[in-house]
Tab-separated table of C-alpha atoms in Angstrom:
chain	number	residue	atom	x	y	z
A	4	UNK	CA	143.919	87.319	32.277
A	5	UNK	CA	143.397	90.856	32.251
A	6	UNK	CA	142.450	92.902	29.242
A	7	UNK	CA	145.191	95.459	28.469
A	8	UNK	CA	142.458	97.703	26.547
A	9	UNK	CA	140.131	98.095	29.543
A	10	UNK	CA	139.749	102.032	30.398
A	11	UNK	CA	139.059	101.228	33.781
A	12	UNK	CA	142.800	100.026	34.328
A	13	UNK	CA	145.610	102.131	35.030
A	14	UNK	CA	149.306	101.091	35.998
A	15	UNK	CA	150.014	101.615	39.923
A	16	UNK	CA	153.290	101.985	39.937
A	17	UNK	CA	156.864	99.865	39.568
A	18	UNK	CA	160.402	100.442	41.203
A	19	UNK	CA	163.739	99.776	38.928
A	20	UNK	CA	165.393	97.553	41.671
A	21	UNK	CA	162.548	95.894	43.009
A	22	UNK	CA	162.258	91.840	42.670
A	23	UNK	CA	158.380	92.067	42.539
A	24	UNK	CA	158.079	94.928	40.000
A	25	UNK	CA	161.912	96.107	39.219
A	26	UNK	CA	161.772	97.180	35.573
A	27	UNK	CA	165.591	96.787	36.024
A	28	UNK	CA	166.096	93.758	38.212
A	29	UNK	CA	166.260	90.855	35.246
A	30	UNK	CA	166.408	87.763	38.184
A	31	UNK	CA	162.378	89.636	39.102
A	32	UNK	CA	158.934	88.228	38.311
A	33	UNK	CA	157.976	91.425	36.061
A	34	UNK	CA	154.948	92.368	37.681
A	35	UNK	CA	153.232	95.642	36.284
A	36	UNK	CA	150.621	96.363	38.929
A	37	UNK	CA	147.278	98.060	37.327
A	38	UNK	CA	144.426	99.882	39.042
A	39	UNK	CA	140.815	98.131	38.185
A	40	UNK	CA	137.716	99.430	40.314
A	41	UNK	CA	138.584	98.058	43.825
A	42	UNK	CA	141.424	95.595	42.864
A	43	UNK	CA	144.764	95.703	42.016
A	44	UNK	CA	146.362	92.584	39.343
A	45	UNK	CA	149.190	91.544	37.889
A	46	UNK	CA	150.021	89.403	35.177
A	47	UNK	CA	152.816	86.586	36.139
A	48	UNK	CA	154.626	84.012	33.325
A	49	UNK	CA	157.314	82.264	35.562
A	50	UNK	CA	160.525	81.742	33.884
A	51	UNK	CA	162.428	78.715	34.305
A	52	UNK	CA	164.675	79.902	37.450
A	53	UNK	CA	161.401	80.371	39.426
A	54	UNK	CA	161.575	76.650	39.577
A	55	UNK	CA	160.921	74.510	43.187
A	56	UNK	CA	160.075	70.984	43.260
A	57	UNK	CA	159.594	69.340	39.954
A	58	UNK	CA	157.944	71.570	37.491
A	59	UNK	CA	156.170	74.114	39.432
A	60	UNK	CA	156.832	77.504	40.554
A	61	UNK	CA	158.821	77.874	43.903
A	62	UNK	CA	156.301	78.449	46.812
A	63	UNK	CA	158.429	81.505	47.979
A	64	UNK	CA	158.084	82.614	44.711
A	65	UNK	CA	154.120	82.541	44.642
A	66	UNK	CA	153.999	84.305	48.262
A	67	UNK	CA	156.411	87.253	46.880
A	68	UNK	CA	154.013	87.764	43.941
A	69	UNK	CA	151.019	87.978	46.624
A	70	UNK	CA	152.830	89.950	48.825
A	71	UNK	CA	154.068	92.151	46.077
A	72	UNK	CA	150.403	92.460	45.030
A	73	UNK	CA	148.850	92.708	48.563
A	74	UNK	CA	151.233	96.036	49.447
A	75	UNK	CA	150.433	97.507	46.358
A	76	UNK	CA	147.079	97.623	46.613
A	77	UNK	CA	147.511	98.888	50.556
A	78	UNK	CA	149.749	101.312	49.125
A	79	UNK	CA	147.342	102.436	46.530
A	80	UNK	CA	143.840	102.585	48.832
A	81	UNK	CA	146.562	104.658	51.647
A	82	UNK	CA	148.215	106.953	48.760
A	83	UNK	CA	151.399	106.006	50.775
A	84	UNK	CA	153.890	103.664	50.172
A	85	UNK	CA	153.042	100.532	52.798
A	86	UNK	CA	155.451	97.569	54.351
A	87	UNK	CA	154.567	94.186	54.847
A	88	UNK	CA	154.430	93.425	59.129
A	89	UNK	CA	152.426	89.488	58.651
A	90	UNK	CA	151.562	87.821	55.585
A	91	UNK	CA	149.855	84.326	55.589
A	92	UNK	CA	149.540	82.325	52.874
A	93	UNK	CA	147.410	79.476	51.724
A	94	UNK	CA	148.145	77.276	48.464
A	95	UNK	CA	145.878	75.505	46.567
A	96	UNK	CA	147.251	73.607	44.087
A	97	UNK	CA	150.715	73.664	42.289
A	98	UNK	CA	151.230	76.260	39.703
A	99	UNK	CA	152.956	74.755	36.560
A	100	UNK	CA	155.634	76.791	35.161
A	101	UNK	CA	153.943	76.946	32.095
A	102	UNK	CA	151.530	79.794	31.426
A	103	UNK	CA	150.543	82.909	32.871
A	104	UNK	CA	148.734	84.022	36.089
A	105	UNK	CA	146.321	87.184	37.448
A	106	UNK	CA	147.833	87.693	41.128
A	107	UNK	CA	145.407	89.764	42.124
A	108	UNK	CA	144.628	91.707	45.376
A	109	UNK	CA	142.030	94.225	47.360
A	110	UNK	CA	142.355	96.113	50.409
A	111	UNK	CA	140.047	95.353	53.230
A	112	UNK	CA	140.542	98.208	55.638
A	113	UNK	CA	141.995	99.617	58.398
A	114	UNK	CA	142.738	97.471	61.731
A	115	UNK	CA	143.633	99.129	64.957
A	116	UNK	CA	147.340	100.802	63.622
A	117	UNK	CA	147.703	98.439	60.594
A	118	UNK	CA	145.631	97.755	57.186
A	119	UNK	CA	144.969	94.930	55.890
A	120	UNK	CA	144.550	93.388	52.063
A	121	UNK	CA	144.047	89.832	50.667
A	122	UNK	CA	143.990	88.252	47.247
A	123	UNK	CA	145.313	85.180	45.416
A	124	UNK	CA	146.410	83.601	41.908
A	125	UNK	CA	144.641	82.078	39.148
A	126	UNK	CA	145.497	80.064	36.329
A	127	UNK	CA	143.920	81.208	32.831
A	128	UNK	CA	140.792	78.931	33.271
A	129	UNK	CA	140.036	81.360	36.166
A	130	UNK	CA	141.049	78.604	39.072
A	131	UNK	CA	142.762	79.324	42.228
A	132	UNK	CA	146.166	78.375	42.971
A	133	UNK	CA	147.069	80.532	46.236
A	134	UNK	CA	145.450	82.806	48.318
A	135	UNK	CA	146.945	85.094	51.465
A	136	UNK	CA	146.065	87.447	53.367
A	137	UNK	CA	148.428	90.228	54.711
A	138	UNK	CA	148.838	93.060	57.433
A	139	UNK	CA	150.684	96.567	56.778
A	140	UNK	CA	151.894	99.398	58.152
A	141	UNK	CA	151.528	103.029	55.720
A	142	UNK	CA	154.940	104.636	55.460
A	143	UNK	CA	155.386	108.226	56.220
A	144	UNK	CA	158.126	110.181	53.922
A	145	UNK	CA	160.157	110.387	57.584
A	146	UNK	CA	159.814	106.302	58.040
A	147	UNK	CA	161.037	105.825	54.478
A	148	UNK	CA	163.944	107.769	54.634
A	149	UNK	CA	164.638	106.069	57.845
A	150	UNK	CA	164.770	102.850	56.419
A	151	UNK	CA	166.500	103.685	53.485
A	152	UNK	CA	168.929	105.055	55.511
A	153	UNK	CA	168.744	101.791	58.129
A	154	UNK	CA	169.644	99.506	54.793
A	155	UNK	CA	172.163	101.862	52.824
């Protein structure tokens, strides 16, 4: 898990509403993005209604947490907010509801009009649960206001 006293760390950034990182959305997984060297992570304890089969976390839960992760850390290398156009995930093994996870995520670079970031989560011992890999598109103040203005 990551160490909150680590100087090289700093908090990306979080959105009231937002499931992924809503400071205000109670129903959300809570995720407080932070900045460390070429990575962006996120601690994740799911909570009983991020249930699926059995006792494990939802699978649509674990690909919002990567996808929240893997558009942060596009958003962060671009300095502009970025949208999600393909994500593809791979899991691993089931992730108990008990404990807490590092989703964590890096982006890889710029393809043709797109960029692109991957990552995964880990369990406490360190082992890998999911992986994905995702494609975005960098969001001009004009495009957000546009679909802001598309949902509203």
């Amino acid at each position: 898990m990551v160490d909150e006293t680590d100087v090289t760390m700093s908090e990306t950034h979080v959105t009231k509403g937002c499931f992924g990182c809503g400071t205000e959305n109670a129903a959300g997984l809570g995720l407080r993005p932070r900045k460390d060297g070429g990575w962006v992570r996120a601690d994740f304890t799911p909570r009983p209604h991020h249930r699926g089969m059995s006792r494990v976390v939802h699978g649509g839960i674990v690909a919002t947490a990567l996808d929240e992760i893997l558009t942060c850390a596009a958003s962060v290398e671009l300095g502009a907010l970025a949208a999600t156009v393909a994500l593809e995930v791979e899991f691993l093994a089931p992730m108990p509801l008990r404990g807490q996870y590092e989703v964590r995520a890096r982006y890889t670079g710029p393809a043709d009009r797109l960029h692109g970031a991957e990552g995964e989560v880990a369990d406490a011992a360190g082992k890998v649960l999911a992986r994905a890999r995702g494609r975005f598109v960098a969001l001009t103040a004009d495009r957000v206001k546009k679909f802001v203005d598309k949902v509203s």
